[in-house]
């Protein structure tokens, strides 16, 4: 997981195992996007990773990874 500061928000890049289809991608994007403070959620099936922009005052990178 990587973190990069960006003017009041951060990005977490999370490796995701176990995805096999577009439904998995949609489930992971919607699940993380529902967390308070998550500004964007983009999951790439081919790369097996998600990139999530979030407000660290409202949610932690660890909470995103756990979701």
CSV table of N, CA and C in Angstrom, one decimal, residues 16-63:
chain,number,residue,atom,x,y,z
A,16,UNK,N,-5.1,-6.1,-4.4
A,16,UNK,CA,-6.3,-6.8,-4.1
A,16,UNK,C,-6.3,-8.2,-4.7
A,17,UNK,N,-6.3,-9.2,-3.9
A,17,UNK,CA,-6.4,-10.6,-4.4
A,17,UNK,C,-7.8,-11.1,-4.4
A,18,UNK,N,-8.1,-12.1,-5.3
A,18,UNK,CA,-9.3,-12.8,-5.3
A,18,UNK,C,-10.4,-12.3,-6.2
A,19,UNK,N,-10.1,-11.2,-7.0
A,19,UNK,CA,-11.1,-10.7,-7.9
A,19,UNK,C,-11.0,-11.5,-9.2
A,20,UNK,N,-12.2,-11.8,-9.8
A,20,UNK,CA,-12.2,-12.6,-11.0
A,20,UNK,C,-13.1,-12.0,-12.1
A,21,UNK,N,-13.8,-10.9,-11.8
A,21,UNK,CA,-14.8,-10.4,-12.8
A,21,UNK,C,-15.1,-9.0,-12.5
A,22,UNK,N,-15.9,-8.4,-13.4
A,22,UNK,CA,-16.3,-7.0,-13.2
A,22,UNK,C,-17.2,-6.8,-12.0
A,23,UNK,N,-18.0,-7.8,-11.6
A,23,UNK,CA,-18.8,-7.7,-10.4
A,23,UNK,C,-17.9,-7.5,-9.2
A,24,UNK,N,-16.8,-8.2,-9.1
A,24,UNK,CA,-15.8,-8.1,-8.0
A,24,UNK,C,-15.3,-6.7,-8.0
A,25,UNK,N,-15.0,-6.1,-9.1
A,25,UNK,CA,-14.5,-4.7,-9.2
A,25,UNK,C,-15.5,-3.8,-8.7
A,26,UNK,N,-16.8,-3.9,-9.1
A,26,UNK,CA,-17.8,-3.0,-8.7
A,26,UNK,C,-18.1,-3.2,-7.2
A,27,UNK,N,-18.1,-4.4,-6.7
A,27,UNK,CA,-18.3,-4.6,-5.3
A,27,UNK,C,-17.3,-3.9,-4.4
A,28,UNK,N,-16.0,-4.0,-4.8
A,28,UNK,CA,-14.9,-3.4,-4.1
A,28,UNK,C,-15.0,-1.9,-4.2
A,29,UNK,N,-15.2,-1.3,-5.4
A,29,UNK,CA,-15.3,0.1,-5.5
A,29,UNK,C,-16.4,0.7,-4.7
A,30,UNK,N,-17.6,0.1,-4.8
A,30,UNK,CA,-18.8,0.6,-4.0
A,30,UNK,C,-18.6,0.4,-2.5
A,31,UNK,N,-18.0,-0.7,-2.1
A,31,UNK,CA,-17.8,-0.9,-0.7
A,31,UNK,C,-16.8,0.1,-0.1
A,32,UNK,N,-15.7,0.4,-0.7
A,32,UNK,CA,-14.8,1.4,-0.2
A,32,UNK,C,-15.4,2.8,-0.3
A,33,UNK,N,-16.0,3.1,-1.5
A,33,UNK,CA,-16.6,4.4,-1.7
A,33,UNK,C,-17.6,4.8,-0.6
A,34,UNK,N,-18.3,3.8,0.0
A,34,UNK,CA,-19.3,4.0,1.0
A,34,UNK,C,-18.7,4.4,2.4
A,35,UNK,N,-17.4,4.3,2.5
A,35,UNK,CA,-16.7,4.7,3.8
A,35,UNK,C,-16.7,6.2,3.9
A,36,UNK,N,-17.0,6.8,5.0
A,36,UNK,CA,-16.9,8.2,5.2
A,36,UNK,C,-15.5,8.8,4.9
A,37,UNK,N,-15.4,9.8,4.1
A,37,UNK,CA,-14.1,10.4,3.8
A,37,UNK,C,-13.5,9.9,2.5
A,38,UNK,N,-14.0,8.9,1.9
A,38,UNK,CA,-13.5,8.4,0.6
A,38,UNK,C,-14.0,9.3,-0.5
A,39,UNK,N,-13.1,9.9,-1.3
A,39,UNK,CA,-13.4,10.8,-2.3
A,39,UNK,C,-13.6,10.1,-3.7
A,40,UNK,N,-12.7,9.1,-3.9
A,40,UNK,CA,-12.8,8.3,-5.1
A,40,UNK,C,-12.3,6.9,-4.9
A,41,UNK,N,-12.8,6.0,-5.7
A,41,UNK,CA,-12.4,4.6,-5.6
A,41,UNK,C,-12.4,4.0,-7.0
A,42,UNK,N,-11.2,3.6,-7.4
A,42,UNK,CA,-11.0,3.0,-8.8
A,42,UNK,C,-10.2,1.7,-8.6
A,43,UNK,N,-10.8,0.6,-9.1
A,43,UNK,CA,-10.2,-0.7,-9.0
A,43,UNK,C,-9.9,-1.2,-10.4
A,44,UNK,N,-8.7,-1.8,-10.6
A,44,UNK,CA,-8.3,-2.3,-11.8
A,44,UNK,C,-8.1,-3.8,-11.7
A,45,UNK,N,-9.0,-4.6,-12.4
A,45,UNK,CA,-9.0,-6.0,-12.3
A,45,UNK,C,-7.7,-6.6,-12.9
A,46,UNK,N,-7.2,-6.1,-14.0
A,46,UNK,CA,-5.9,-6.6,-14.6
A,46,UNK,C,-4.7,-6.4,-13.7
A,47,UNK,N,-4.6,-5.2,-13.1
A,47,UNK,CA,-3.5,-4.9,-12.2
A,47,UNK,C,-3.7,-5.5,-10.8
A,48,UNK,N,-4.9,-5.9,-10.5
A,48,UNK,CA,-5.2,-6.4,-9.1
A,48,UNK,C,-4.9,-5.4,-8.1
A,49,UNK,N,-5.4,-4.2,-8.3
A,49,UNK,CA,-5.1,-3.1,-7.3
A,49,UNK,C,-6.3,-2.1,-7.4
A,50,UNK,N,-6.4,-1.4,-6.3
A,50,UNK,CA,-7.3,-0.3,-6.2
A,50,UNK,C,-6.6,1.0,-5.8
A,51,UNK,N,-7.0,2.1,-6.3
A,51,UNK,CA,-6.5,3.4,-6.0
A,51,UNK,C,-7.6,4.2,-5.4
A,52,UNK,N,-7.4,4.6,-4.1
A,52,UNK,CA,-8.5,5.3,-3.4
A,52,UNK,C,-8.0,6.6,-2.9
A,53,UNK,N,-8.7,7.7,-3.2
A,53,UNK,CA,-8.4,9.0,-2.7
A,53,UNK,C,-9.3,9.2,-1.5
A,54,UNK,N,-8.7,9.7,-0.4
A,54,UNK,CA,-9.5,9.8,0.9
A,54,UNK,C,-9.0,11.0,1.7
A,55,UNK,N,-9.9,11.4,2.6
A,55,UNK,CA,-9.5,12.4,3.6
A,55,UNK,C,-9.1,11.7,4.9
A,56,UNK,N,-7.8,11.9,5.2
A,56,UNK,CA,-7.2,11.1,6.4
A,56,UNK,C,-7.8,11.6,7.7
A,57,UNK,N,-8.5,12.7,7.7
A,57,UNK,CA,-9.1,13.2,9.0
A,57,UNK,C,-10.4,12.4,9.2
A,58,UNK,N,-10.9,11.7,8.2
A,58,UNK,CA,-12.2,11.0,8.3
A,58,UNK,C,-12.1,9.5,8.2
A,59,UNK,N,-11.1,9.0,7.5
A,59,UNK,CA,-10.9,7.5,7.3
A,59,UNK,C,-9.4,7.3,7.2
A,60,UNK,N,-8.9,6.1,7.6
A,60,UNK,CA,-7.5,5.8,7.5
A,60,UNK,C,-7.3,4.8,6.4
A,61,UNK,N,-6.0,4.8,5.9
A,61,UNK,CA,-5.7,3.9,4.9
A,61,UNK,C,-5.8,2.4,5.3
A,62,UNK,N,-5.6,2.2,6.6
A,62,UNK,CA,-5.8,0.8,7.1
A,62,UNK,C,-7.3,0.4,7.1
A,63,UNK,N,-8.2,1.4,7.3
A,63,UNK,CA,-9.6,1.0,7.2
A,63,UNK,C,-10.0,0.7,5.8
